[in-house]
Amino acid sequence: MTGNINDLSRYSQYDTEKLDLIKEVLREFKPIDMVKCYYQKISFEEDAILESSMDMDIDADKVPLESRPGELREIRKSVLKAIQFSEPEKYCPECGRQYPKEEVVCPECLVHLKKISDKIDVCDIKSEPKFIFNGKNSYESFEDLLNKGNLLKINEFDFTIDDYQTILHDIKYQAFLNFNKLVKENEIDFDERDILEKIILFAKSFVKVDYKSSGSQLGYFESDVISIDDRQTDSLQITTLIHELSHFLIQEILIHILCKLLDATRNSLTESLLTFILSYAHFTQLIDEYAAHNVEGRFTIFGFQDYSSFTQIEQSMDGEMTSEEIEITKSIGNTFAISIKEILESLIDREMREEIKEQFLKDVMERPNYRALEMENCQILNDEGFIKAIWLILNDGCEVAASNIDKLLSIL
């Protein structure tokens, strides 16, 4: 298979559903004569969220008990003794140890206890979601993974759109298994949860979820963890989780494709390789960000779509890519977004999407801004073009990675 990014424009077509929807919204809310979604470049400044924090998190598990005050050791002894003779009514949300009702703090973890009878907080639920791809080959080094034979297989790219659909099905199926296990093991009444709790549970069916308390980022995805800022409104936490889940799913789709091509077992090496491929060049960064913003926008009310991180990358390139090439990255991102929305909408149904809208209307204070809709690209790739785009991402990415083993090791 041969080609380059500019060749992909021959395989693009209008996403008519998206184009008609954007035209309708802009016609209703803004007095404009014509909406041009393709190759239209709008220049505007995004409002930046600037925050600072003096918060410092202390990991109590890393503080040896012997270095704590003697009083704490005595408390620990008395509490553990009391546990032997009392019916437990409280538990530690960190270690899970149970305590009698008169106790307030876990002396091991230094956190407040919660009543066993209370509804479990979904934020406290630990998840270890697994997405498995088993092949005949299990590589233990990047040199073996990226050997000449494997680079040739990737270049030949024996992969079809039916193979792609099978991969989407497998990821969706595994997510449902993870979700079902999470709900049953924690005895959760899902219907009684609010919309943020539901989205957190869905997110934990794909990745681990952690919480950050400093910095201006609403959230980020790294390795198998999404970190979000729980100081934000519920609606922003929801859209942040969906945005970061999109990054995970693009990576996961490409990992499965790579393993299918090489008949390889998914492991930390394939994960690290795809992390490198999606971040080493502006080409893949733009695809990744545009797809994530596109998916996030699906679950956001009109007027609050956001493409800020995409435009930041675009503005930092200093002419590295032509406007036509940038539009092609958007088309590739749009096509990935269709698959990701298909996966997420199988979990986040129409009723839940209405709950998200209601939560958004409760939280938002600023006026809607429809300019982000004007910069939307309404082009997608047909099946042949999309397969070529995936080949371009993996083939070029693996060739560069094979010459940068040190960088791969730093990610591992």
Coordinates of C-alpha atoms in Angstrom, one line a residue:
M1 CA 0.0 0.0 0.0
T2 CA 1.4 3.4 -0.9
G3 CA 0.3 7.0 -0.6
N4 CA 0.5 10.1 1.6
I5 CA -1.8 12.4 3.5
N6 CA -2.8 14.4 0.4
D7 CA -3.9 11.3 -1.5
L8 CA -6.6 10.8 1.2
S9 CA -8.7 13.8 -0.1
R10 CA -9.7 11.6 -3.0
Y11 CA -11.7 9.3 -0.7
S12 CA -13.5 12.0 1.3
Q13 CA -17.3 12.6 1.2
Y14 CA -19.7 14.9 3.1
D15 CA -21.1 13.7 6.4
T16 CA -24.5 15.0 5.3
E17 CA -26.2 14.3 8.6
K18 CA -23.7 16.4 10.5
L19 CA -23.6 19.1 7.8
D20 CA -27.5 19.5 7.8
L21 CA -27.6 19.6 11.6
I22 CA -25.0 22.3 11.9
K23 CA -26.7 24.4 9.2
E24 CA -30.0 24.1 11.0
V25 CA -28.5 25.2 14.4
L26 CA -26.6 28.1 12.9
R27 CA -29.6 29.2 10.9
E28 CA -31.7 29.2 14.0
F29 CA -29.3 31.0 16.3
K30 CA -27.2 33.2 14.0
P31 CA -28.2 35.5 11.0
I32 CA -25.9 34.1 8.4
D33 CA -26.5 33.5 4.7
M34 CA -24.4 30.4 4.1
V35 CA -22.6 27.9 6.4
K36 CA -19.4 26.6 4.9
C37 CA -18.1 23.7 7.1
Y38 CA -15.4 22.5 4.8
Y39 CA -12.1 24.3 4.4
Q40 CA -13.4 27.2 6.5
K41 CA -11.0 28.7 8.9
I42 CA -12.4 30.9 11.7
S43 CA -10.0 32.9 13.9
F44 CA -11.1 33.5 17.4
E45 CA -9.7 33.5 20.9
E46 CA -10.7 30.8 23.3
D47 CA -11.4 31.7 26.9
A48 CA -8.7 30.0 28.9
I49 CA -9.5 28.5 32.3
L50 CA -6.7 29.7 34.6
E51 CA -6.4 28.2 38.0
S52 CA -3.9 27.9 40.7
S53 CA -3.9 25.6 43.7
M54 CA -1.8 25.3 46.8
D55 CA -3.3 21.9 47.5
M56 CA -0.8 19.2 48.4
D57 CA -1.8 15.5 48.4
I58 CA -0.1 13.3 50.9
D59 CA 0.0 9.5 50.3
A60 CA -0.5 8.1 53.8
D61 CA 0.5 4.6 52.6
K62 CA 4.0 5.8 52.0
V63 CA 4.4 7.2 55.5
P64 CA 5.7 4.4 57.8
L65 CA 3.7 3.9 61.0
E66 CA 6.9 4.1 63.0
S67 CA 7.5 7.6 62.0
R68 CA 4.1 8.8 63.2
P69 CA 3.5 10.1 66.7
G70 CA 3.3 7.6 69.5
E71 CA -0.3 8.5 70.2
L72 CA -1.3 7.3 66.7
R73 CA 0.2 3.9 67.4
E74 CA -1.7 3.6 70.6
I75 CA -5.0 4.6 68.8
R76 CA -4.3 2.0 66.2
K77 CA -3.9 -0.7 68.9
S78 CA -7.0 0.2 70.7
V79 CA -9.1 0.4 67.5
L80 CA -7.9 -3.0 66.2
K81 CA -8.7 -4.5 69.6
A82 CA -12.1 -3.0 69.6
I83 CA -12.8 -4.4 66.2
Q84 CA -12.5 -7.9 67.6
F85 CA -15.4 -7.4 69.9
S86 CA -17.7 -5.1 68.0
E87 CA -20.2 -5.5 65.1
P88 CA -18.7 -3.4 62.3
E89 CA -20.8 -0.5 61.0
K90 CA -18.2 1.6 59.2
Y91 CA -15.5 0.9 56.6
C92 CA -12.4 2.6 55.3
P93 CA -12.9 3.8 51.6
E94 CA -9.2 3.3 51.0
C95 CA -8.2 -0.1 52.4
G96 CA -11.7 -1.6 53.0
R97 CA -11.1 -2.5 56.7
Q98 CA -14.3 -2.5 58.8
Y99 CA -14.7 -0.7 62.1
P100 CA -17.2 -0.3 65.0
K101 CA -19.6 2.6 64.9
E102 CA -17.7 4.7 67.5
E103 CA -14.6 5.0 65.3
V104 CA -14.2 8.0 63.0
V105 CA -10.8 7.7 61.3
C106 CA -8.8 4.8 59.8
P107 CA -5.5 5.1 61.6
E108 CA -3.7 3.2 58.8
C109 CA -4.9 5.3 55.9
L110 CA -5.8 8.5 57.8
V111 CA -9.1 9.0 56.1
H112 CA -12.7 9.4 57.4
L113 CA -14.7 6.2 57.8
K114 CA -18.0 5.7 56.0
K115 CA -21.1 3.8 57.2
I116 CA -21.4 0.4 55.6
S117 CA -25.2 1.0 55.3
D118 CA -24.5 4.2 53.2
K119 CA -24.7 4.2 49.5
I120 CA -21.3 3.4 48.1
D121 CA -19.6 6.3 46.5
V122 CA -18.7 5.4 42.9
C123 CA -15.6 7.6 43.2
D124 CA -14.3 5.1 45.8
I125 CA -14.8 2.0 43.6
K126 CA -11.6 0.6 42.3
S127 CA -11.7 -0.8 38.8
E128 CA -9.2 -2.9 36.8
P129 CA -10.8 -3.1 33.3
K130 CA -9.2 -5.4 30.9
F131 CA -9.1 -5.3 27.1
I132 CA -7.5 -8.4 25.8
F133 CA -6.2 -9.4 22.3
N134 CA -4.4 -12.8 22.3
G135 CA -2.2 -13.7 19.3
K136 CA 0.4 -16.4 18.6
N137 CA 3.3 -14.0 19.1
S138 CA 4.1 -12.4 22.5
Y139 CA 6.9 -9.9 22.1
E140 CA 9.1 -9.0 25.0
S141 CA 11.2 -6.2 23.5
F142 CA 10.7 -3.3 21.1
E143 CA 13.4 -4.7 18.9
D144 CA 11.4 -7.9 18.4
L145 CA 8.1 -6.1 18.0
L146 CA 9.5 -3.8 15.4
N147 CA 11.7 -6.2 13.5
K148 CA 12.0 -6.0 9.7
G149 CA 9.5 -8.8 9.2
N150 CA 6.9 -7.1 11.2
L151 CA 7.5 -3.7 9.6
L152 CA 6.9 -5.4 6.2
K153 CA 3.6 -6.9 7.5
I154 CA 2.5 -3.5 8.6
N155 CA 3.4 -2.0 5.2
E156 CA 1.6 -4.8 3.3
F157 CA -1.4 -4.1 5.6
D158 CA -3.6 -7.2 5.2
F159 CA -6.6 -5.6 6.9
T160 CA -10.2 -5.0 5.8
I161 CA -13.1 -2.9 6.9
D162 CA -14.8 -6.1 8.1
D163 CA -11.8 -6.7 10.3
Y164 CA -12.2 -3.2 11.7
Q165 CA -15.9 -3.8 12.5
T166 CA -15.0 -7.0 14.3
I167 CA -12.5 -5.0 16.5
L168 CA -15.2 -2.4 17.3
H169 CA -17.5 -5.2 18.3
D170 CA -14.9 -6.9 20.5
I171 CA -14.1 -3.6 22.4
K172 CA -17.7 -2.9 22.9
Y173 CA -18.4 -6.4 24.2
Q174 CA -15.5 -6.3 26.6
A175 CA -16.7 -2.9 27.9
F176 CA -20.1 -4.4 28.7
L177 CA -18.5 -7.3 30.5
N178 CA -16.4 -4.9 32.6
F179 CA -19.4 -2.7 33.3
N180 CA -21.6 -5.6 34.3
K181 CA -18.9 -6.9 36.7
L182 CA -18.4 -3.5 38.2
V183 CA -22.1 -3.0 39.0
K184 CA -22.7 -6.5 40.3
E185 CA -19.6 -6.7 42.5
N186 CA -20.4 -3.4 44.2
E187 CA -24.2 -4.0 44.4
I188 CA -25.0 -0.8 42.6
D189 CA -28.6 0.3 41.8
F190 CA -27.6 2.0 38.6
D191 CA -30.9 3.6 37.9
E192 CA -30.8 5.5 41.2
R193 CA -27.5 7.2 40.5
D194 CA -27.2 10.7 39.1
I195 CA -25.8 11.3 35.7
L196 CA -22.2 12.1 36.7
E197 CA -22.1 8.9 38.8
K198 CA -23.4 6.9 35.8
I199 CA -20.7 8.3 33.5
I200 CA -18.0 7.6 36.0
L201 CA -19.1 4.0 36.2
F202 CA -19.0 3.8 32.4
A203 CA -15.6 5.4 32.3
K204 CA -14.4 2.8 34.9
S205 CA -15.5 0.1 32.6
F206 CA -12.8 1.2 30.1
V207 CA -10.1 2.8 32.3
K208 CA -9.1 3.6 35.9
V209 CA -10.3 7.0 37.0
D210 CA -8.3 9.2 39.3
Y211 CA -8.7 12.8 40.5
K212 CA -6.3 15.8 40.3
S213 CA -6.3 18.8 42.5
S214 CA -3.9 21.2 40.8
G215 CA -3.2 22.7 37.4
S216 CA -5.4 24.3 34.8
Q217 CA -6.3 21.1 32.8
L218 CA -9.8 19.8 33.2
G219 CA -8.4 16.3 32.8
Y220 CA -6.0 14.1 30.9
F221 CA -5.5 10.5 29.8
E222 CA -2.2 8.7 30.4
S223 CA -1.5 5.0 30.2
D224 CA -4.7 3.3 31.4
V225 CA -5.8 6.2 33.7
I226 CA -8.1 9.2 33.2
S227 CA -7.4 12.0 35.7
I228 CA -10.1 14.6 36.1
D229 CA -10.5 17.7 38.3
D230 CA -13.4 17.0 40.6
R231 CA -13.6 20.7 41.6
Q232 CA -15.3 21.4 38.3
T233 CA -19.0 21.3 37.7
D234 CA -20.7 18.0 37.1
S235 CA -21.3 18.8 33.4
L236 CA -17.7 19.7 32.8
Q237 CA -16.5 16.5 34.6
I238 CA -18.9 14.5 32.3
T239 CA -17.7 16.0 29.0
T240 CA -14.0 15.8 30.2
L241 CA -14.5 12.1 30.9
I242 CA -16.0 11.6 27.5
H243 CA -13.2 13.5 25.8
E244 CA -10.5 11.5 27.5
L245 CA -12.3 8.2 26.9
S246 CA -12.2 9.1 23.2
H247 CA -8.4 9.3 23.4
F248 CA -8.3 5.9 25.1
L249 CA -10.6 4.4 22.4
I250 CA -8.6 5.7 19.5
Q251 CA -5.5 4.1 21.1
E252 CA -7.3 0.9 21.9
I253 CA -8.7 0.5 18.3
L254 CA -5.2 1.0 16.9
I255 CA -3.6 -1.4 19.4
H256 CA -6.1 -4.1 18.3
I257 CA -5.4 -3.4 14.6
L258 CA -1.6 -3.7 15.2
C259 CA -2.0 -6.9 17.1
K260 CA -4.3 -8.3 14.3
L261 CA -1.7 -7.5 11.7
L262 CA 1.2 -9.1 13.7
D263 CA -0.9 -11.9 15.3
A264 CA 0.4 -10.5 18.6
T265 CA -0.8 -10.5 22.2
R266 CA -1.6 -7.1 23.5
N267 CA 0.8 -6.0 26.2
S268 CA 2.6 -3.0 27.6
L269 CA 4.9 -2.9 24.6
T270 CA 2.0 -2.4 22.1
E271 CA 0.4 0.1 24.4
S272 CA 3.6 2.2 24.6
L273 CA 4.1 2.0 20.9
L274 CA 0.7 3.4 20.2
T275 CA 1.2 6.1 22.8
F276 CA 4.3 7.1 20.9
I277 CA 2.6 7.0 17.5
L278 CA -0.3 9.2 18.6
S279 CA 2.0 11.8 20.1
Y280 CA 5.3 11.9 18.1
A281 CA 4.0 14.0 15.1
H282 CA 1.5 16.9 14.7
F283 CA -0.3 14.7 12.0
T284 CA -1.4 12.1 14.6
Q285 CA -1.8 14.7 17.4
L286 CA -4.4 16.6 15.3
I287 CA -6.3 13.5 14.4
D288 CA -6.4 12.3 18.0
E289 CA -7.5 15.7 19.4
Y290 CA -10.1 16.5 16.6
A291 CA -11.7 13.1 17.1
A292 CA -11.9 13.6 20.9
H293 CA -13.4 17.0 20.6
N294 CA -15.9 15.8 18.0
V295 CA -17.1 13.0 20.3
E296 CA -17.2 15.3 23.3
G297 CA -19.4 17.7 21.3
R298 CA -21.9 14.9 20.6
F299 CA -22.7 14.9 24.4
T300 CA -22.6 18.7 24.8
I301 CA -25.5 21.1 24.2
F302 CA -25.1 23.3 21.1
G303 CA -23.1 26.5 21.7
F304 CA -20.7 24.8 24.1
Q305 CA -18.6 22.8 21.7
D306 CA -14.8 23.3 22.2
Y307 CA -11.8 22.7 19.9
S308 CA -9.3 24.6 22.0
S309 CA -6.6 21.9 22.3
F310 CA -6.8 21.2 18.6
T311 CA -6.4 24.9 17.7
Q312 CA -3.4 25.1 20.1
I313 CA -1.6 22.4 18.2
E314 CA -2.5 24.0 14.9
Q315 CA -1.2 27.4 16.0
S316 CA 2.0 25.9 17.2
M317 CA 3.0 24.3 13.9
D318 CA 4.2 27.5 12.2
G319 CA 3.3 26.4 8.6
E320 CA 4.5 22.8 9.0
M321 CA 1.3 21.5 7.4
T322 CA -0.9 23.1 4.6
S323 CA -4.5 24.1 5.3
E324 CA -5.6 21.2 3.1
E325 CA -3.5 18.7 5.0
I326 CA -5.0 20.0 8.3
E327 CA -8.5 19.6 6.9
I328 CA -7.6 16.0 6.0
T329 CA -6.6 15.3 9.6
K330 CA -10.0 16.6 10.6
S331 CA -11.7 14.2 8.1
I332 CA -9.7 11.3 9.6
G333 CA -10.7 12.4 13.1
N334 CA -14.3 12.7 12.1
T335 CA -14.3 9.1 10.7
F336 CA -12.7 7.8 13.9
A337 CA -15.3 9.8 15.9
I338 CA -18.1 7.9 14.3
S339 CA -16.7 4.6 15.6
I340 CA -16.1 6.0 19.1
K341 CA -19.6 7.5 19.3
E342 CA -21.0 4.1 18.2
I343 CA -19.2 2.5 21.2
L344 CA -20.2 5.1 23.7
E345 CA -23.8 5.5 22.6
S346 CA -24.3 1.8 23.2
L347 CA -23.7 2.6 26.8
I348 CA -24.9 6.2 27.0
D349 CA -28.4 5.9 25.7
R350 CA -30.9 8.6 24.7
E351 CA -32.3 8.9 28.2
M352 CA -28.9 9.5 29.6
R353 CA -28.0 12.0 26.9
E354 CA -31.1 14.0 28.0
E355 CA -29.8 13.8 31.6
I356 CA -26.5 15.2 30.5
K357 CA -28.2 18.1 28.7
E358 CA -30.3 18.9 31.8
Q359 CA -27.2 18.8 34.0
F360 CA -25.4 21.1 31.5
L361 CA -28.2 23.6 31.7
K362 CA -28.1 23.6 35.5
D363 CA -24.4 24.3 35.6
V364 CA -23.5 26.7 32.7
M365 CA -23.5 30.4 33.5
E366 CA -22.0 31.9 30.3
R367 CA -23.8 32.5 27.0
P368 CA -23.6 29.9 24.3
N369 CA -21.0 30.5 21.5
Y370 CA -21.7 29.0 18.1
R371 CA -18.4 29.9 16.4
A372 CA -16.9 26.5 17.1
L373 CA -19.6 24.9 15.0
E374 CA -18.6 27.1 12.1
M375 CA -15.1 25.7 12.1
E376 CA -16.4 22.1 12.0
N377 CA -15.1 19.9 9.2
C378 CA -18.1 18.0 7.7
Q379 CA -16.0 15.5 5.7
I380 CA -15.5 11.8 6.4
L381 CA -13.5 9.1 4.6
N382 CA -15.1 6.2 2.7
D383 CA -14.1 2.7 3.8
E384 CA -11.2 2.5 1.3
G385 CA -9.9 5.9 2.3
F386 CA -10.2 5.1 6.0
I387 CA -8.2 1.9 5.7
K388 CA -5.5 3.9 3.9
A389 CA -5.5 6.5 6.6
I390 CA -5.0 3.8 9.3
W391 CA -2.2 2.3 7.2
L392 CA -0.5 5.7 7.0
I393 CA -0.8 6.2 10.8
L394 CA 0.6 2.8 11.7
N395 CA 3.1 2.4 8.9
D396 CA 4.8 5.8 9.3
G397 CA 4.5 5.6 13.1
C398 CA 6.1 2.2 13.4
E399 CA 9.0 3.1 11.0
V400 CA 9.8 6.2 13.1
A401 CA 9.4 4.2 16.3
A402 CA 11.9 1.6 15.1
S403 CA 14.5 4.3 15.0
N404 CA 13.6 5.7 18.4
I405 CA 13.7 2.7 20.8
D406 CA 15.0 5.0 23.6
K407 CA 11.9 7.1 23.4
L408 CA 9.7 4.0 23.5
L409 CA 11.5 2.8 26.6
S410 CA 10.9 6.1 28.3
I411 CA 7.1 5.6 27.8
L412 CA 7.1 2.0 28.9

